[in-house]
CSV table of C-alpha atoms and ligand atoms in Angstrom, one decimal:
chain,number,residue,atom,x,y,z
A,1,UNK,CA,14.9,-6.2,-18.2
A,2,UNK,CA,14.3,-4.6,-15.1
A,3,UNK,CA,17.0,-5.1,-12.7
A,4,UNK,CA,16.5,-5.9,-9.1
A,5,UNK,CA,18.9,-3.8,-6.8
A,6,UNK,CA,18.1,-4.7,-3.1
A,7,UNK,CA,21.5,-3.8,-1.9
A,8,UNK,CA,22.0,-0.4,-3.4
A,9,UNK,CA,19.5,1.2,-1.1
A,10,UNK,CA,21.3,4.6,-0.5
A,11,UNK,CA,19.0,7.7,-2.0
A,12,UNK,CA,21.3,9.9,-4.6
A,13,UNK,CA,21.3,12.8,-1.8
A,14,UNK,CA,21.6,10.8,1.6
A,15,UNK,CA,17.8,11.6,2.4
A,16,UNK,CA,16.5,8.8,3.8
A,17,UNK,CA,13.1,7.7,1.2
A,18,UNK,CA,9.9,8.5,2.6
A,19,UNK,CA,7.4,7.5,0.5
A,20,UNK,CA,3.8,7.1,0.2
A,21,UNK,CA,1.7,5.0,-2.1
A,22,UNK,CA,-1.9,6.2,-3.3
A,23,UNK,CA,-4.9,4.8,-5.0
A,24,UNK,CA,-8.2,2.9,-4.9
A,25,UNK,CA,-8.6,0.0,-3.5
A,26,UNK,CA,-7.5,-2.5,-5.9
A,27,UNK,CA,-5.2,-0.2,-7.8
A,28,UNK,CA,-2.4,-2.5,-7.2
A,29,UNK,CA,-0.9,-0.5,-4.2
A,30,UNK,CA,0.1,-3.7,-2.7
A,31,UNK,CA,1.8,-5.5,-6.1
A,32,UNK,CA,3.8,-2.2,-7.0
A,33,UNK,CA,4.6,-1.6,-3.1
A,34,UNK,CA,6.4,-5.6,-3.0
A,35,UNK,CA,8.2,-5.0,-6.4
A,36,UNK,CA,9.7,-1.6,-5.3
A,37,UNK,CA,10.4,-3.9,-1.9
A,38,UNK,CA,12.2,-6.7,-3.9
A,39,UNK,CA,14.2,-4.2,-6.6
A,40,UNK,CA,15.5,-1.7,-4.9
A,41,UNK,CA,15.6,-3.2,-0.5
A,42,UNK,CA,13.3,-0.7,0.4
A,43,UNK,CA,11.1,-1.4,3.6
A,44,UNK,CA,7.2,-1.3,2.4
A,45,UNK,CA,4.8,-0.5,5.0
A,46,UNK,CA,1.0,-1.6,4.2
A,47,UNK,CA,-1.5,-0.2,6.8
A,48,UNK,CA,-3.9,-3.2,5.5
A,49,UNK,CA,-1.3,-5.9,6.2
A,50,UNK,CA,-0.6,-4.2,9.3
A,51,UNK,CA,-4.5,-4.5,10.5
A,52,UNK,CA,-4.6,-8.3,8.8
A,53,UNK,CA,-2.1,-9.6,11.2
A,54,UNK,CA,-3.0,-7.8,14.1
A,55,UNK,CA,-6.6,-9.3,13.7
A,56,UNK,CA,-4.9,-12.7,12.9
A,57,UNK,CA,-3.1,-12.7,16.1
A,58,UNK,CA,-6.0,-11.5,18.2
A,59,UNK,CA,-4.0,-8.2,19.8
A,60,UNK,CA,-5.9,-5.3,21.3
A,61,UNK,CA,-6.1,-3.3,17.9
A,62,UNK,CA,-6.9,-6.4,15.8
A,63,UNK,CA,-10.3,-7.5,17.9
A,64,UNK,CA,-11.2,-3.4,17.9
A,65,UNK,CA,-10.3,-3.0,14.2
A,66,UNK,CA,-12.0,-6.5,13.0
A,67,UNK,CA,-15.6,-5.2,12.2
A,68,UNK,CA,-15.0,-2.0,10.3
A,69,UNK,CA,-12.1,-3.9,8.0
A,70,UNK,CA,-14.5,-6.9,7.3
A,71,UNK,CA,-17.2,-4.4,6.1
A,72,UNK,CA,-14.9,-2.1,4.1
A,73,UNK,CA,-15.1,0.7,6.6
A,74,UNK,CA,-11.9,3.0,7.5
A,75,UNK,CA,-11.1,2.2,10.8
A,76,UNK,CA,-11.0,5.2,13.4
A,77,UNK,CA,-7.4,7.3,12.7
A,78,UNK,CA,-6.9,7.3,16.5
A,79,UNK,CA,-6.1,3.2,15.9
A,80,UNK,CA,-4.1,3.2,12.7
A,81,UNK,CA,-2.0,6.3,13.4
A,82,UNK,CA,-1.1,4.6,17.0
A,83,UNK,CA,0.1,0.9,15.1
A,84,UNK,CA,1.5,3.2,12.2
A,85,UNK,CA,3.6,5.4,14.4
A,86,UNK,CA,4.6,1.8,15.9
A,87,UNK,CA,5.9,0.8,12.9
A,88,UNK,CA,7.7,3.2,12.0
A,89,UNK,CA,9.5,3.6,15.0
A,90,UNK,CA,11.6,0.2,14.9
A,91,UNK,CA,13.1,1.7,11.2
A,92,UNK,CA,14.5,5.0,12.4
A,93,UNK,CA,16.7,6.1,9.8
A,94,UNK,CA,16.1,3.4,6.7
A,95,UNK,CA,14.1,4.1,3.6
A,96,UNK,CA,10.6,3.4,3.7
A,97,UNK,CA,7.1,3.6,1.5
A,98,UNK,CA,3.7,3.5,3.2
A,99,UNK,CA,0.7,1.7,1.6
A,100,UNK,CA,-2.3,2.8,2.4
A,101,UNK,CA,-1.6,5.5,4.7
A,102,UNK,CA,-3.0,8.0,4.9
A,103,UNK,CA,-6.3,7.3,3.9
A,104,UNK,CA,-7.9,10.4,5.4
A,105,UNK,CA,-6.6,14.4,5.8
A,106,UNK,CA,-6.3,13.9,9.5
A,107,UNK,CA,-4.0,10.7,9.1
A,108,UNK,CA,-1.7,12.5,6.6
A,109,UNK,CA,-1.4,15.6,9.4
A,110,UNK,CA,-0.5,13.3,11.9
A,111,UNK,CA,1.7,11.7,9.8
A,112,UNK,CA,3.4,15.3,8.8
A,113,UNK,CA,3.6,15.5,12.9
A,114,UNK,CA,5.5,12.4,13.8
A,115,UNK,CA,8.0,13.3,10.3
A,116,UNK,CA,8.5,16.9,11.8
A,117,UNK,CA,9.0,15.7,15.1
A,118,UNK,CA,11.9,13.4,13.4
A,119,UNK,CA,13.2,16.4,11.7
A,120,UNK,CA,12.0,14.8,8.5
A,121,UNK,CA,9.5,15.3,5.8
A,122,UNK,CA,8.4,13.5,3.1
A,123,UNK,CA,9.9,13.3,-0.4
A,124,UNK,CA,7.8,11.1,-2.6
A,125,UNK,CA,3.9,10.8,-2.9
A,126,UNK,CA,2.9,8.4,-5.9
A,127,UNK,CA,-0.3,7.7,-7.2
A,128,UNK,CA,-2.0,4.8,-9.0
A,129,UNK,CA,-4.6,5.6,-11.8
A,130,UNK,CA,-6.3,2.6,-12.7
A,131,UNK,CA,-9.8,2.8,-14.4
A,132,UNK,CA,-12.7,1.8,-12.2
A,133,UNK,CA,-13.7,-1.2,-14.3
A,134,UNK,CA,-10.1,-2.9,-14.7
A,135,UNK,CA,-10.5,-2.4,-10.2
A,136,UNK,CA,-14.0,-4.4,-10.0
A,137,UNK,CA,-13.3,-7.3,-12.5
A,138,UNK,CA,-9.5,-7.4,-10.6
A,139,UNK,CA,-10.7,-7.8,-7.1
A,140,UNK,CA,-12.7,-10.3,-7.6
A,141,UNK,CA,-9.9,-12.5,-9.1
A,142,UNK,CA,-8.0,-11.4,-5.7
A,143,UNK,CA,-5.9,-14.0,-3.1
A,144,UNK,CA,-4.1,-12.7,-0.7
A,145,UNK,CA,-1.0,-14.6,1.7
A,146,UNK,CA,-1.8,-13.0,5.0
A,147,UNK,CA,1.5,-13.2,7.1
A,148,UNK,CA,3.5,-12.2,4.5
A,149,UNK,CA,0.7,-9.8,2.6
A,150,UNK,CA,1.8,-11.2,-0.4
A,151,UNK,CA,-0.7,-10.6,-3.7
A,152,UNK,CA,-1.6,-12.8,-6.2
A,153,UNK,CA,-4.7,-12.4,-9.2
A,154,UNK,CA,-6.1,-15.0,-11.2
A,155,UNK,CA,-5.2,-13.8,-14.0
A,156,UNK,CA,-2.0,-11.8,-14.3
A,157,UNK,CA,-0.2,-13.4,-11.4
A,158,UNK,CA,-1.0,-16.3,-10.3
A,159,UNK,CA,0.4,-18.7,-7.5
A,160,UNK,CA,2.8,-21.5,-8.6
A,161,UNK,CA,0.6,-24.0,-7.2
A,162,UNK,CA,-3.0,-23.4,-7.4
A,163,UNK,CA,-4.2,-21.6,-3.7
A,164,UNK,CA,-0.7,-21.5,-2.4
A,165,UNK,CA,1.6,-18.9,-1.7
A,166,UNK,CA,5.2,-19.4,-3.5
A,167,UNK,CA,7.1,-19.0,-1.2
A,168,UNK,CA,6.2,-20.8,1.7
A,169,UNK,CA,3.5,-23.0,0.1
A,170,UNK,CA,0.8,-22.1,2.9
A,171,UNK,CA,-2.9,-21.4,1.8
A,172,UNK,CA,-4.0,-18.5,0.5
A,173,UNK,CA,-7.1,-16.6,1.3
A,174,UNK,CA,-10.0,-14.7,-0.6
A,175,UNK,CA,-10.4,-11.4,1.2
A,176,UNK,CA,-13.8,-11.4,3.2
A,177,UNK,CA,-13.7,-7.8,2.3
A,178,UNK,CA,-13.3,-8.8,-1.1
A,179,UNK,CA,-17.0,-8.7,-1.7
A,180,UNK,CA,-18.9,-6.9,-4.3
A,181,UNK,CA,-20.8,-5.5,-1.3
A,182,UNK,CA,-17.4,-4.6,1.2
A,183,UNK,CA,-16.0,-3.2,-2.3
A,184,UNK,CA,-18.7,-0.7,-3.3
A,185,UNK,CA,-18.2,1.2,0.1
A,186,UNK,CA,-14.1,1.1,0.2
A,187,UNK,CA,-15.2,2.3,-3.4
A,188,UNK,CA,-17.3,5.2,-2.0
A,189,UNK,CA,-15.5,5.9,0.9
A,190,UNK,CA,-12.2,6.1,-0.8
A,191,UNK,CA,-14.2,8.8,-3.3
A,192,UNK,CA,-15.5,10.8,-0.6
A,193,UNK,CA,-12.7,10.8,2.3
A,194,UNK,CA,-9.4,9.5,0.8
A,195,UNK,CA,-8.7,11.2,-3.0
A,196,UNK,CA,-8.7,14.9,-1.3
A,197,UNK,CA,-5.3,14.1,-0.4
A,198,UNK,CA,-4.2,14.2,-3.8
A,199,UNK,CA,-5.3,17.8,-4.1
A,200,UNK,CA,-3.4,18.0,-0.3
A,201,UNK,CA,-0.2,16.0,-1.6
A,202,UNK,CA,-0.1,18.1,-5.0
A,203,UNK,CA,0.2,21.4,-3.2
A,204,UNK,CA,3.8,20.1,-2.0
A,205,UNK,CA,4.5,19.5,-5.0
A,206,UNK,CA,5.9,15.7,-4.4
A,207,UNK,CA,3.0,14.5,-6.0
A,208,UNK,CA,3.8,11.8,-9.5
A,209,UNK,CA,0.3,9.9,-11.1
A,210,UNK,CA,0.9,6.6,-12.7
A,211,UNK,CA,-1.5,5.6,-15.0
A,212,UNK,CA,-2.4,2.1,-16.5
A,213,UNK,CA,-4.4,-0.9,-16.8
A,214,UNK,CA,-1.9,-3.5,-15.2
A,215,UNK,CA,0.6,-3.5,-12.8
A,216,UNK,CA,2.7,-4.8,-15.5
A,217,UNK,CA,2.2,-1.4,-17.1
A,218,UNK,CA,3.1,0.8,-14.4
A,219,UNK,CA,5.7,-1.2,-12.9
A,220,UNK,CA,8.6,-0.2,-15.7
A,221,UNK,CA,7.0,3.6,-15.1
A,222,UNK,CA,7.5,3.9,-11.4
A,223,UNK,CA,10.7,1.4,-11.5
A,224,UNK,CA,12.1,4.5,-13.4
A,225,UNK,CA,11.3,7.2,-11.4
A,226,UNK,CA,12.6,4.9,-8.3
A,227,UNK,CA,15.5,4.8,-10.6
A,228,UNK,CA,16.1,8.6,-10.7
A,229,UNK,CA,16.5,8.6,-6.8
A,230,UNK,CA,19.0,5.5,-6.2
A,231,UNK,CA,22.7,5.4,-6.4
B,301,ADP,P1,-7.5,-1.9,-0.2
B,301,ADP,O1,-6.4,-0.8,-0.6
B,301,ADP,O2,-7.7,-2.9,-1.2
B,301,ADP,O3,-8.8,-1.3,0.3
B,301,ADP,P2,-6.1,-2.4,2.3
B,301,ADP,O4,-5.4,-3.7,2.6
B,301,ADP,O5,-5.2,-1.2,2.1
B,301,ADP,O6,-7.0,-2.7,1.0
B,301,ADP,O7,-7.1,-2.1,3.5
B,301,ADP,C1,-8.1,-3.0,3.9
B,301,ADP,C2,-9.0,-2.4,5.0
B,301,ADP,O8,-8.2,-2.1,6.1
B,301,ADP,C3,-9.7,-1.2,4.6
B,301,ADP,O9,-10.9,-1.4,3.9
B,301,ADP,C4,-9.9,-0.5,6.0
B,301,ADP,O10,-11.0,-1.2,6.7
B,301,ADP,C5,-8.7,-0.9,6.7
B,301,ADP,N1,-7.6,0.2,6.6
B,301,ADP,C6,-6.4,0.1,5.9
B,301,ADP,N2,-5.7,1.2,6.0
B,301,ADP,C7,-6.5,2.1,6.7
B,301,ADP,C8,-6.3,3.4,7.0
B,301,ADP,N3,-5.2,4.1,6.7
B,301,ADP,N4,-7.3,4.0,7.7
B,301,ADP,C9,-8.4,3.4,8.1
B,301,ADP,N5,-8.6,2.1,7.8
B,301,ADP,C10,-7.7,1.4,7.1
């Protein structure tokens, strides 16, 4: 059994973790991200959770990010680099994983701009390789708990209670983005702009693939090389 280690959250050589998660949409960024979260304490950062709430509360960023994320389009870097750098900010020296940032070349520059500026880099890029067809039929099955960005599918892991999120028992939601239409162009745009940072991550050398059908799969895979780095 996998064992969860939330307080040992000290990297084996003092670095603090800075970590990014990549994949297509639906790879299971967000279920691998909130099991790393809950095993070993680490602070997981999704970019998509990040837009979701700011559109739920109305903010500035929200109303000028609402249209490109309910049609599946990136929004500009200008926005999400300006509410990423925010986050970030509040964590200073604690470990952290990103979740969907970067998502184009420029984003993961300005990212390596803010780190350097820290006097910090980053020290683990992970990727999720999940074959196309096991994404389409999964998203459709997909609920999501916005405030707390928590994931649940149909099939593999459901809610407790049917439509409500386990933990607090509020509704869940279907993702309007969620659409066969929304998810053919975060499909296509994650082809075209997003997957040349794995050949931009690789030349740092930093760069692990995980590869599997379920979360379930990769889960014990990445828990492992998480592993390698803890205390
Ligand atoms: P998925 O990985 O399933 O596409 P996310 O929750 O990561 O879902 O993202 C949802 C939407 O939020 C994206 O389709 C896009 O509109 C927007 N978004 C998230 N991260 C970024 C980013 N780094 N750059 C631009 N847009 C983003």
């Amino acid at each position: 059994m996998l064992m969860a280690r939330q307080l040992r959250s000290r990297t084996r050589n003092g670095v603090p973790l800075r970590m990014l998660i990549l994949g297509a949409p639906g790879a299971g960024k967000g279920t691998q991200s909130s099991r790393i979260r809950q095993h070993f304490g680490i602070t997981a950062i999704s970019s998509g959770d990040v837009l979701r709430r700011n559109i739920a509360l109305g903010t500035e960023a929200g109303m000028l990010a609402q249209r490109a994320v309910s049609r599946g389009e990136l929004v500009s870097d200008g926005l999400i680099v300006d509410l990423i750098r925010n986050e970030l900010a509040s964590l200073a020296l604690n470990n952290w994983l990103l979740d969907g940032f970067p998502r184009t070349i420029t984003q993961a520059q300005a990212l390596d701009a803010m780190l350097k500026s820290a006097g910090q880099s980053l020290n683990a890029v992970v990727n999720l390789a999940v074959p196309e067809d096991v994404i389409l039929q999964r998203i459709v099955e997909r609920y999501v708990h916005v405030p707390s960005g928590r994931v649940y599918n149909l099939s593999y892991n459901p809610p407790k209670v049917s439509g409500r999120d386990d933990v607090t028992g509020e509704p869940l939601e279907h993702r309007p983005d969620d659409n066969p239409e929304s998810f053919r162009r975060r499909l296509q745009q994650y082809h075209q702009v997003t997957e040349p940072l794995l050949d931009y991550y690789k030349r740092t050398g930093i760069l692990t693939a995980f590869a599997g059908t379920t979360s379930d799969i990769i889960f014990p895979q990445l828990h492992a090389y998480m592993d390698a780095r803890f205390d």
